[in-house]
Coordinates of C-alpha atoms in Angstrom, one line a residue:
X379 CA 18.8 64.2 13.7
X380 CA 15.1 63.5 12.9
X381 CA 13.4 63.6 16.5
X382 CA 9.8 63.5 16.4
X383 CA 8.2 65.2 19.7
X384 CA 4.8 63.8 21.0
X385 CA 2.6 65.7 22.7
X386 CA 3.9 64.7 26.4
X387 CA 6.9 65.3 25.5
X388 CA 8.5 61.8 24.0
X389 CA 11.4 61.9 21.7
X390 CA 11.8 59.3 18.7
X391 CA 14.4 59.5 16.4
X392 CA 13.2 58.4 13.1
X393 CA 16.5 58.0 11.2
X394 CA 17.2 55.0 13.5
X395 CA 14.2 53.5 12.1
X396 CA 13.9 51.0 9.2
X397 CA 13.6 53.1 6.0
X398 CA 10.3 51.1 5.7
X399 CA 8.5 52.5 8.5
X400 CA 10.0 55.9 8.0
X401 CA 8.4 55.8 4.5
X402 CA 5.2 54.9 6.3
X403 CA 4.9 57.2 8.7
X404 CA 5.7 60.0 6.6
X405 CA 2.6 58.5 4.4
X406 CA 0.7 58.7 7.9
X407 CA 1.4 62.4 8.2
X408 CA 0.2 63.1 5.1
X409 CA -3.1 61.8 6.2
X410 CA -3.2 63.5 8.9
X411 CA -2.0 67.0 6.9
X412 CA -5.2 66.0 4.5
X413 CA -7.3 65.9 7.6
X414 CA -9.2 62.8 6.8
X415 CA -11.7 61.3 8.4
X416 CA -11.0 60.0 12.1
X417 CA -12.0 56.6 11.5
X418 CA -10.6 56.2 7.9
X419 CA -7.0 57.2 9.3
X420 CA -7.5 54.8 12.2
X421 CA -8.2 52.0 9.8
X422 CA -4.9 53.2 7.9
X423 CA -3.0 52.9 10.7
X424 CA -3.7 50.3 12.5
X425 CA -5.5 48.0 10.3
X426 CA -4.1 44.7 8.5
X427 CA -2.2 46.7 5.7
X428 CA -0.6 48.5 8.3
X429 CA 2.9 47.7 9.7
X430 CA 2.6 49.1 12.7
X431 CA 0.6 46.1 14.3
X432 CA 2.6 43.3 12.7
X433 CA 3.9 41.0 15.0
X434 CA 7.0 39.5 11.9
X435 CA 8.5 42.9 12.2
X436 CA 7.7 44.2 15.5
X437 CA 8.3 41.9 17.6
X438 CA 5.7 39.8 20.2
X439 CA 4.6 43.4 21.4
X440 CA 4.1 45.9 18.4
X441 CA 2.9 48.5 21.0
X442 CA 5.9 48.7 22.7
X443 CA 7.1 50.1 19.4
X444 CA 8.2 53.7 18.3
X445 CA 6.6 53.5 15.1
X446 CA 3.3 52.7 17.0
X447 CA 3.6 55.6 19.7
X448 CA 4.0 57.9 16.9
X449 CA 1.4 56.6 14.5
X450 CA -1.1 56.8 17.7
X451 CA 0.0 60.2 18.6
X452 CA -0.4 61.5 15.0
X453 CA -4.1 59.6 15.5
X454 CA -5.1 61.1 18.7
X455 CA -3.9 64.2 17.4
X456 CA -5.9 64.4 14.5
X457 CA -9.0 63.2 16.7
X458 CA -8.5 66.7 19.3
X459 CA -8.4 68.1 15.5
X460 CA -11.9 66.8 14.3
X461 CA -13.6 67.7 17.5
X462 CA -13.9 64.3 18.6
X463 CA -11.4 64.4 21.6
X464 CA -10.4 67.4 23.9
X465 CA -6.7 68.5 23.9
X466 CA -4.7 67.4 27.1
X467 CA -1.5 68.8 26.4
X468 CA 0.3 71.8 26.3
X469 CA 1.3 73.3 22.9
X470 CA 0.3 73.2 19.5
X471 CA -1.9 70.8 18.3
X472 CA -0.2 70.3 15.1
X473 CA 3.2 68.1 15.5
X474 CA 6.6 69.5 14.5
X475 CA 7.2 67.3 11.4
X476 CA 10.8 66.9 11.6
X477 CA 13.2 67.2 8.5
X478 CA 14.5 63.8 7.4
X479 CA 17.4 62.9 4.6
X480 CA 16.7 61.5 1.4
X481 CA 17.9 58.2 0.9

């Protein structure tokens, strides 16, 4: 099963998502692997291209979404790794990326 772990602990098991935001999120990732800027990735992932915020496919509260507490953990994440926010978690701050089946 692909389980994604945030850093308190959170489990999310992509392969019950919609391929669509699997795809996404594994584009997010690679972002994040590519260490680019903060503010650039924050405009990836939540900004109007984005699916994570759109109310059509996520419902009347796209926060209350897994794909959203997963792209904002990636985000935080990747802030602690810029320098721009201190770590307040145990553990590595590099997520485990889990291993997900081709389609």
């Amino acid at each position: 099963m692909a389980t994604y772990r945030t850093r308190f602990g959170d489990t999310y098991h992509m392969d019950e998502w919609p391929a669509e935001h699997v795809r996404w999120i594994e584009k997010a990732y690679l972002w994040y692997c590519h260490n680019i800027d903060y503010e650039h990735f924050v405009q990836r992932i939540l900004g109007p291209s984005s699916p994570v915020l759109d109310k059509r496919r996520n419902g009347p509260q796209p926060t209350r979404t897994p794909l959203y507490e997963v792209a904002t953990d990636l985000q935080f994440r990747l802030g602690v790794k810029q320098g721009l926010f201190e770590k307040d978690w145990e553990g590595e701050v590099d997520p485990v990326w889990p291993e997900l089946k081709a389609e």
